[in-house]
Structure formats: C-alpha cells, structure tokens
Amino acid sequence: MKQRPTTVDSTVKQALEEALQRFSSNHHGKNASYIPYLASVPSHLFGISIMFCDGTHAQVGDTDYAFAIESISKVFTLAHVLDELGPQALRSKIGCDPTGEPFNSVVALELHKGRPLNPFVNAGAMATVSLLEAQTPQARWEQIQATYNAFAGRQLSVNEEVYASEASSNQHNRGIAWLLQSYGYMYADPMEVCAVYTRQCSVSITCHDLVTMGAALANGGVNPVTGKQVVAAKNVAPILSEMTLNGLYDTTGDWYYKVGLPGKSGVGGGILAVVPGVCAIAAFAPPLDAAGNSVRGQLAAEHLSRTLNLSLLH
Ligand code: GLU
C-alpha cells in the first residue's frame, strides 16, 4: 500500500500535473444557466489545489480565478451555527440525512412535512441561516462574512454582479423559504433569510481560498496558514458527516464510492474534498453534470484520491 503524503512533495506535484493534463480536454457538462451570470463564466477554466495540515500547498491551472462559492458556502455557515447552537440542536431542527431529491426540491420538503433533512439542500441551508442569532439582516450577514473570512484567512468579498443575477432569479428559493415558514422550520423572516442566503452564495473565492477553507476542516478547525481556531474542534466531525452524506447533491453516494472523502460542490464549478488530519483538495471547473457537480472537479479529486492514497476507505 502506497504511503499517504503529509506534506507537498514531488509525488503530490506530479499527481496535480497529471490531473490537469488528463482532464483539461474533457468537455463534458455545462455551466449552470439558471443563474444567468454563471452561464457567462469561461467553461475552459480549470484549477486544482491541495493544502496539507502543515500549511504547505501546491496548485496547477487557474487557481487564482475568482468564482462564486455557491453551495459550498453552506459548509461554512453550518460551521458558524454549530458553534452557536451545538450539533444536537442542528440535528433536531434540520437533520443529517439525504433527501434523495435535487438540492432545490420542493417535493422533498412536502414529503417530510417541511423538515429539510440536511443543511446542504437549499431548504436546510436557509433554515441554517435563519437559526443564526441576529437582530438585523446586516448583523446576520456580518457574522457569516466574518466566519468565511476566518476560514479563508483573508477578507473575501461578494461579487455584486453574481448577487444581482441570483437575486433577480431566485423565485424558487423564495418559494422554499415561505414553505419552510409554513411548516415551522424557518426561524427568522423568510425573505430576509433568503436574501442573506443568496448573498452568501455570491461570495467570490479562488481555488486557493477554497483549499485553505477546507484545510481548516482537515486540521481540526485550525486554519493552517493563520494558526487560528475557526470552528470548534468538536464541531468538525458533524460538518464532515454532512459532507459525507450530502455534499454532492443526489449523487453523493457515487462520489463517495469513487473518491472516499467528505466533499462539497457548488453550481459555480467549485468542489472541495477533505482528508481529516491530512489535507484538503479544491478544484474549479465550471461545466457541471446533471446533478450540479463540476465534471472535471470530480475527476481531479478522484485522481488525487487514488494516486495519493487519500480515500478514507483504504
Ligand atoms: N445559489 C444557488 C441556489 O440556491 C446555490 C446552489 C448550489 O450551488 O447548489 O440555487
């Protein structure tokens, strides 16, 4: 059995180069288009980063291109709310089970009497935002922003063009927010919450930011670059459980089968995988499969997991 690397070495660099070369010419999938801005992002972009718990990192391709975090934001809002309320409250108010339906499904909500089942479908993500204790929308937003900044180790910003694009096309999410309210799973004003949720999805990150954010989860909640504890160590396992079960929409099982790691993807083309105690992998490539996951991002993660022996199942 191959040794797992614990720092950037020549094997790691070679695996990254191989992944870039092997999958750059894969043109399967399509950019998300239900959010107009995302359709305009150049489809050929492809970046892959890895960061170890010792803070060493390596990257190939377009790892400085800023893209919309989208659904991956749900991981970090969850981290904030877990630190405020603890895992038990989260589990009873939202849950940690797959819905078996697409991420924006209304059917799933209706089937379970409004209980969102997990914080990574849009319903559960908005319920999570609503659980955060804040008196005003601004205060709610600032807490989320501060958490994301701590994870990334720098000041992130919202891409206002993405926000405007999402805010003008998020009628479906607004419908979900009202439905949650009607079933008693919305814990603040639904339209205020939907707006803050839309804003969190519009945060601009690079692959390097994403891998740093993931490395903090790999490293027991401590950002390996800044050395700051950004989420309580005891809350990392609940986050990774959610990523394991629900990170890649309704094809999370397929991902786990191939990659063997907790992951999270977003319709902006980003994807994150976490190897607890070892490293994080982040990739960015806009074209998505039918479930909403980056095609090349998944291939890159699978390649690195296999080549570097990172799967948790080995
Ligand atoms: N803002 C997107 C939405 O709510 C995020 C979805 C995603 O990345 O899965 O539809």
Tab-separated table of C-alpha atoms and ligand atoms in Angstrom, residues 34-35 38 69-74 103-104 120 122 126 166 170 173 197-198 201-202 249 264-268 291-292, ligand 1:
chain	number	residue	atom	x	y	z
A	34	TYR	CA	-30.465	29.046	-14.197
A	35	ILE	CA	-28.369	31.815	-12.629
A	38	LEU	CA	-22.833	31.550	-14.172
A	69	ILE	CA	-18.766	29.893	-3.876
A	70	GLU	CA	-22.481	28.973	-4.243
A	71	SER	CA	-23.474	25.840	-2.341
A	72	ILE	CA	-20.041	25.342	-0.799
A	73	SER	CA	-20.916	28.345	1.390
A	74	LYS	CA	-23.400	26.078	3.188
A	103	PHE	CA	-30.939	20.314	-3.972
A	104	ASN	CA	-33.834	22.687	-4.592
A	120	PHE	CA	-26.897	21.286	2.271
A	122	ASN	CA	-31.379	24.823	-0.230
A	126	MET	CA	-31.868	28.644	4.519
A	166	GLU	CA	-29.100	35.468	-8.357
A	170	ASN	CA	-34.248	33.241	-7.025
A	173	ASN	CA	-35.695	29.705	-3.310
A	197	TYR	CA	-28.548	33.097	1.792
A	198	THR	CA	-28.360	34.469	-1.769
A	201	CYS	CA	-23.772	32.095	-2.354
A	202	SER	CA	-22.372	35.144	-4.194
A	249	TYR	CA	-26.361	16.658	-4.094
A	264	LYS	CA	-18.963	19.625	-1.182
A	265	SER	CA	-19.679	21.099	-4.558
A	266	GLY	CA	-21.315	24.284	-5.793
A	267	VAL	CA	-23.018	25.237	-9.047
A	268	GLY	CA	-20.303	27.871	-9.580
A	291	ALA	CA	-26.800	16.765	-10.597
A	292	GLY	CA	-24.892	20.093	-10.449
B	1	GLU	N1	-27.346	29.851	-5.099
B	1	GLU	C1	-27.619	28.567	-5.608
B	1	GLU	C2	-29.061	28.204	-5.365
B	1	GLU	O1	-29.570	28.487	-4.332
B	1	GLU	C3	-26.705	27.578	-4.965
B	1	GLU	C4	-26.979	26.189	-5.420
B	1	GLU	C5	-25.791	25.287	-5.450
B	1	GLU	O2	-24.632	25.674	-5.614
B	1	GLU	O3	-26.073	24.116	-5.310
B	1	GLU	O4	-29.721	27.674	-6.216
